[in-house]
Coordinates of C-alpha atoms in Angstrom, one line a residue:
M1392 CA 0.0 0.1 -0.1
P1393 CA 1.9 2.6 -1.2
T1394 CA 1.0 6.1 0.5
T1395 CA 0.7 9.2 -1.4
F1396 CA 2.0 11.2 1.8
H1397 CA 5.6 10.1 0.7
Q1398 CA 5.4 10.9 -3.0
K1399 CA 6.3 14.1 -4.9
P1400 CA 5.3 17.1 -4.7
N1401 CA 5.6 16.3 -0.8
L1402 CA 9.1 16.7 1.1
F1403 CA 9.6 13.2 2.5
I1404 CA 12.9 11.6 4.0
Q1405 CA 13.9 8.9 2.0
N1406 CA 17.2 7.9 3.1
V1407 CA 18.8 8.2 7.1
T1408 CA 22.5 7.8 7.6
L1409 CA 24.0 6.3 10.7
K1410 CA 27.3 6.6 12.3
V1411 CA 27.7 2.9 14.1
S1412 CA 30.3 1.5 16.2
N1413 CA 30.4 -1.7 14.7
L1414 CA 29.4 -2.6 11.1
S1415 CA 29.1 -6.4 11.1
R1416 CA 26.8 -6.2 14.5
S1417 CA 25.0 -3.5 12.9
I1418 CA 24.3 -4.9 10.0
D1419 CA 23.3 -8.2 11.7
F1420 CA 20.9 -6.3 13.9
Y1421 CA 19.5 -4.7 10.5
T1422 CA 18.8 -7.7 8.3
E1423 CA 18.0 -10.1 11.2
I1424 CA 15.7 -8.0 13.5
I1425 CA 14.7 -5.4 11.6
G1426 CA 14.3 -7.2 8.6
F1427 CA 16.7 -5.6 6.2
R1428 CA 18.4 -6.7 3.0
V1429 CA 21.9 -5.7 2.4
L1430 CA 21.8 -3.5 -1.0
Q1431 CA 25.4 -2.1 -1.3
Q1432 CA 28.6 -2.6 0.7
E1433 CA 32.1 -1.5 0.3
E1434 CA 34.5 -1.0 3.4
G1435 CA 33.6 0.9 6.8
R1436 CA 29.6 1.4 4.6
V1437 CA 26.6 -0.5 4.2
T1438 CA 23.0 0.6 2.7
L1439 CA 20.2 -1.6 3.5
T1440 CA 16.7 -1.9 1.7
A1441 CA 13.4 -3.1 1.7
D1442 CA 12.6 -3.4 -1.7
G1443 CA 16.4 -4.6 -3.3
Q1444 CA 16.2 -0.9 -5.0
H1445 CA 15.8 2.0 -2.9
A1446 CA 18.0 2.8 0.4
L1447 CA 15.9 3.5 3.4
I1448 CA 19.4 3.4 5.9
T1449 CA 22.8 3.8 5.5
L1450 CA 25.1 2.8 8.0
V1451 CA 28.6 4.3 8.6
E1452 CA 31.2 3.2 10.6
V1453 CA 33.1 5.2 13.2
P1454 CA 36.6 3.9 14.8
N1455 CA 36.5 4.4 18.4
A1456 CA 33.1 5.7 18.2
Q1457 CA 32.2 7.7 21.1
F1458 CA 29.1 7.4 22.9
V1459 CA 27.6 10.9 23.8
R1460 CA 24.4 11.5 26.0
G1461 CA 22.6 14.9 25.6
A1462 CA 23.5 16.0 22.4
T1463 CA 21.4 16.8 19.2
G1464 CA 21.0 14.2 16.9
L1465 CA 18.3 11.5 16.5
Y1466 CA 15.8 11.1 18.7
H1467 CA 14.4 7.7 15.9
F1468 CA 14.1 7.5 12.3
A1469 CA 10.6 5.8 11.8
L1470 CA 9.4 3.1 9.2
L1471 CA 6.4 2.6 7.8
L1472 CA 5.0 -0.5 7.0
P1473 CA 1.9 -0.9 4.6
S1474 CA -0.6 -2.9 6.5
R1475 CA -1.6 -4.3 10.4
K1476 CA -1.0 -7.6 9.1
D1477 CA 2.6 -6.6 8.8
L1478 CA 2.9 -5.1 12.3
G1479 CA 0.9 -8.3 13.5
N1480 CA 3.7 -10.5 11.9
L1481 CA 6.6 -8.1 13.0
I1482 CA 5.5 -8.5 16.8
Q1483 CA 5.5 -12.4 16.3
H1484 CA 8.6 -12.2 14.8
F1485 CA 10.0 -10.1 17.5
I1486 CA 8.2 -12.2 20.3
Q1487 CA 10.4 -15.1 18.4
K1488 CA 13.4 -13.1 18.8
N1489 CA 12.9 -12.1 22.1
V1490 CA 13.2 -8.8 20.8
Q1491 CA 12.2 -6.0 23.6
I1492 CA 9.9 -3.6 22.5
G1493 CA 7.9 -0.1 23.6
A1494 CA 4.9 0.6 21.8
G1495 CA 2.0 2.9 21.8
D1496 CA -1.3 3.7 19.5
H1497 CA -0.8 7.9 18.5
D1498 CA -4.9 7.1 16.9
V1499 CA -2.9 8.2 13.8
S1500 CA -1.0 5.1 13.9
E1501 CA 0.7 2.2 15.9
A1502 CA 3.8 2.1 16.5
L1503 CA 6.5 -0.4 18.2
Y1504 CA 9.6 1.4 19.2
L1505 CA 13.1 -0.3 19.9
S1506 CA 16.7 0.4 19.6
D1507 CA 19.7 -0.9 17.6
P1508 CA 22.4 -2.0 19.3
D1509 CA 24.5 1.4 19.6
C1510 CA 21.0 2.7 21.2
N1511 CA 19.6 4.5 17.7
G1512 CA 16.1 4.9 18.5
I1513 CA 13.8 3.2 15.7
E1514 CA 10.0 3.4 15.4
M1515 CA 8.4 0.8 13.1
Y1516 CA 4.1 1.7 12.6
I1517 CA 1.8 1.8 10.5
D1518 CA -1.0 4.6 9.6
R1519 CA -4.3 4.7 10.3
P1520 CA -6.4 5.8 7.5
A1521 CA -5.9 9.4 6.9
D1522 CA -9.9 10.0 6.5
T1523 CA -9.9 8.7 9.6
W1524 CA -7.4 11.8 11.5
K1525 CA -8.9 14.1 13.6
W1526 CA -8.2 17.5 12.8
D1527 CA -9.2 21.1 14.3
S1528 CA -9.9 24.0 13.0
N1529 CA -6.5 25.4 13.1
G1530 CA -5.2 22.7 11.2
Q1531 CA -3.9 20.6 14.2
V1532 CA -4.0 16.7 13.7
Y1533 CA -4.9 15.0 17.0
M1534 CA -1.9 12.9 18.4
T1535 CA -1.9 10.7 21.7
T1536 CA 0.0 7.9 23.5
D1537 CA -2.2 4.9 24.4
P1538 CA -1.7 1.4 25.1
V1539 CA -1.6 -0.9 21.5
Q1540 CA -4.3 -3.6 21.6
F1541 CA -1.9 -6.4 20.6
Q1542 CA -3.9 -9.0 20.1
S1543 CA -6.0 -7.2 17.7
V1544 CA -2.9 -6.8 16.3
L1545 CA -2.0 -10.3 16.6
R1546 CA -5.1 -11.0 15.1
E1547 CA -4.3 -9.9 11.7
A1548 CA -0.9 -11.8 11.3
D1549 CA -0.6 -14.6 9.3
G1550 CA 2.8 -15.7 10.4
T1551 CA 4.2 -15.4 7.1
W1552 CA 7.5 -12.4 8.3
S1553 CA 10.1 -12.9 6.2
G1554 CA 11.4 -9.6 6.2
L1555 CA 10.0 -6.3 5.5
P1556 CA 7.7 -5.8 3.1
I1557 CA 8.7 -4.5 -0.1
D1558 CA 6.3 -1.4 -0.1
T1559 CA 8.2 -0.2 3.7
V1560 CA 8.9 3.6 3.4
M1561 CA 11.1 6.1 5.8
G1562 CA 7.9 7.3 7.0
H1563 CA 9.1 10.2 9.3
I1564 CA 12.4 10.7 11.2
H1565 CA 12.1 12.6 14.6
L1566 CA 14.8 14.8 15.7
S1567 CA 16.5 16.0 19.4
V1568 CA 17.1 19.5 19.1
R1569 CA 18.8 22.6 20.8
N1570 CA 15.7 25.0 20.5
L1571 CA 12.7 24.8 19.7
Q1572 CA 11.9 28.0 17.8
E1573 CA 15.0 28.4 15.8
S1574 CA 14.5 24.5 14.7
E1575 CA 10.7 25.6 13.8
D1576 CA 11.9 28.4 11.7
F1577 CA 14.4 26.5 9.8
Y1578 CA 11.8 24.0 8.9
T1579 CA 9.0 26.0 8.1
S1580 CA 10.6 29.2 6.8
L1581 CA 12.9 27.7 4.3
L1582 CA 11.7 24.2 3.8
D1583 CA 7.9 24.8 3.2
Y1584 CA 6.8 22.6 6.2
A1585 CA 3.5 23.2 8.5
V1586 CA 3.2 22.8 11.8
V1587 CA 0.1 20.2 12.5
S1588 CA 0.9 19.3 16.2
R1589 CA 2.2 20.8 19.1
Y1590 CA 2.8 19.1 22.7
G1591 CA 3.4 22.2 25.3
G1592 CA 6.7 23.9 24.0
Q1593 CA 8.9 21.1 23.9
A1594 CA 7.8 19.1 20.9
L1595 CA 6.5 19.6 17.9
F1596 CA 5.6 18.1 14.5
I1597 CA 5.5 19.3 11.0
S1598 CA 4.4 18.0 7.5
T1599 CA 4.0 18.9 4.4
G1600 CA 0.3 17.9 2.2
G1601 CA -1.4 17.0 5.4
Y1602 CA 0.4 13.9 6.7
H1603 CA 0.5 14.4 10.7
H1604 CA 4.0 14.2 10.3
H1605 CA 7.2 14.0 8.3
I1606 CA 9.3 15.3 10.9
G1607 CA 8.6 15.3 14.6
L1608 CA 11.6 17.9 16.8
N1609 CA 12.0 17.8 20.5
T1610 CA 13.8 19.5 23.0
W1611 CA 13.0 17.0 25.7
H1612 CA 16.9 16.0 26.3
S1613 CA 18.4 18.2 24.2
E1614 CA 17.5 22.1 25.4
G1615 CA 20.7 24.0 24.6
A1616 CA 23.3 20.8 24.2
E1617 CA 25.7 20.6 21.5
A1618 CA 25.6 19.3 17.9
L1619 CA 26.5 15.5 17.9
P1620 CA 30.5 15.0 17.7
K1621 CA 31.8 13.8 14.0
D1622 CA 33.3 10.6 16.1
A1623 CA 30.1 9.8 18.1
V1624 CA 27.5 7.3 17.2
G1625 CA 24.4 8.9 15.9
I1626 CA 22.8 10.5 12.8
Q1627 CA 25.3 11.9 10.3
S1628 CA 22.5 12.9 7.5
Y1629 CA 19.4 12.5 6.3
T1630 CA 17.6 12.9 2.5
V1631 CA 14.3 14.7 1.4
Q1632 CA 13.0 14.1 -1.7
L1633 CA 12.0 17.2 -3.3
P1634 CA 9.5 18.2 -5.6
D1635 CA 11.5 19.3 -8.7
Q1636 CA 14.2 20.7 -10.6
D1637 CA 12.7 24.0 -9.6
Y1638 CA 12.2 23.9 -6.2
A1639 CA 15.7 22.7 -5.8
V1640 CA 17.0 26.2 -7.4
N1641 CA 14.8 28.2 -5.4
L1642 CA 15.5 26.5 -2.0
K1643 CA 19.6 26.9 -3.4
K1644 CA 18.2 31.0 -3.3
R1645 CA 17.3 30.4 0.0
F1646 CA 19.8 28.8 1.8
V1647 CA 22.4 31.9 0.2
E1648 CA 20.4 34.3 1.2
Q1649 CA 20.8 33.1 5.2
N1650 CA 25.0 32.9 4.0
M1651 CA 24.3 29.1 4.7
E1652 CA 27.2 27.1 2.9
I1653 CA 25.9 24.5 0.5
K1654 CA 27.6 21.6 -0.5
E1655 CA 27.4 20.8 -3.8
Q1656 CA 27.2 16.7 -5.0
E1657 CA 26.0 15.0 -8.5
N1658 CA 22.4 15.0 -7.9
I1659 CA 22.6 16.1 -4.7
F1660 CA 23.2 19.5 -2.6
S1661 CA 23.6 19.5 1.3
I1662 CA 23.1 22.1 4.3
I1663 CA 24.3 21.4 7.9
E1664 CA 20.7 22.2 9.7
P1665 CA 20.6 24.3 13.2
N1666 CA 20.9 21.2 15.3
G1667 CA 24.6 20.3 13.3
I1668 CA 22.9 17.6 11.0
E1669 CA 23.8 17.4 7.2
V1670 CA 20.5 17.7 5.1
K1671 CA 21.0 16.5 1.8
F1672 CA 18.4 17.0 -1.0
T1673 CA 17.8 15.2 -3.6
I1674 CA 15.6 15.3 -7.0

């Protein structure tokens, strides 16, 4: 069930690059536990895929990596599964592998939470139909955290887990930021995201196209924090899919007007956002 919220012209997350301390251990985890397949591997680096064509996660090994708490960076990345049956099969798989998880029913979605061997946060979830989401007159979507009804989900499982379904996408990314207003200004003024939910003064959720969120931002453990050191495990970059070349040209102009340094690569350009995270853009 491909989701229109993760197609052009929406600004959806295409790929997340993570720094890890032991690449072999991480490959084992992401293939055996999460269900990815290796797309490409080279010395110190591997890309992981669900459909055999597109990289959703890139892992980069950092020699003598640090483990730093309280810095800005990744809160979690979130893999969106196609159906509730897939979520049920995943739960059965986690039970068989004795994987400890958290869970939350957010009204718009049902989600499982866990961490990789380097404590990078992972969410795996399904969306409820978009026409059941509750929006108020100010364009804010209702989200909460209630217990997941596991027995109900498991009744839809058919015991056929064989890895991530090919229609799995990067549903959203959630970041720990140093200043919520600073991050809101960047993502809404320069990147055209709209705020669709606020949690007091410590968290907000932004999206394009009426999604419940493509990006989450919070200061729960990172208020005023420094950026993650380059030699620490955690997020290195993430990639945003842009609608077209005209949008890319206009976006570059905005960055130039803000005196932001733009790094050019083949078919990709990138900047460093306010929390020290590299954001790559591709069409």
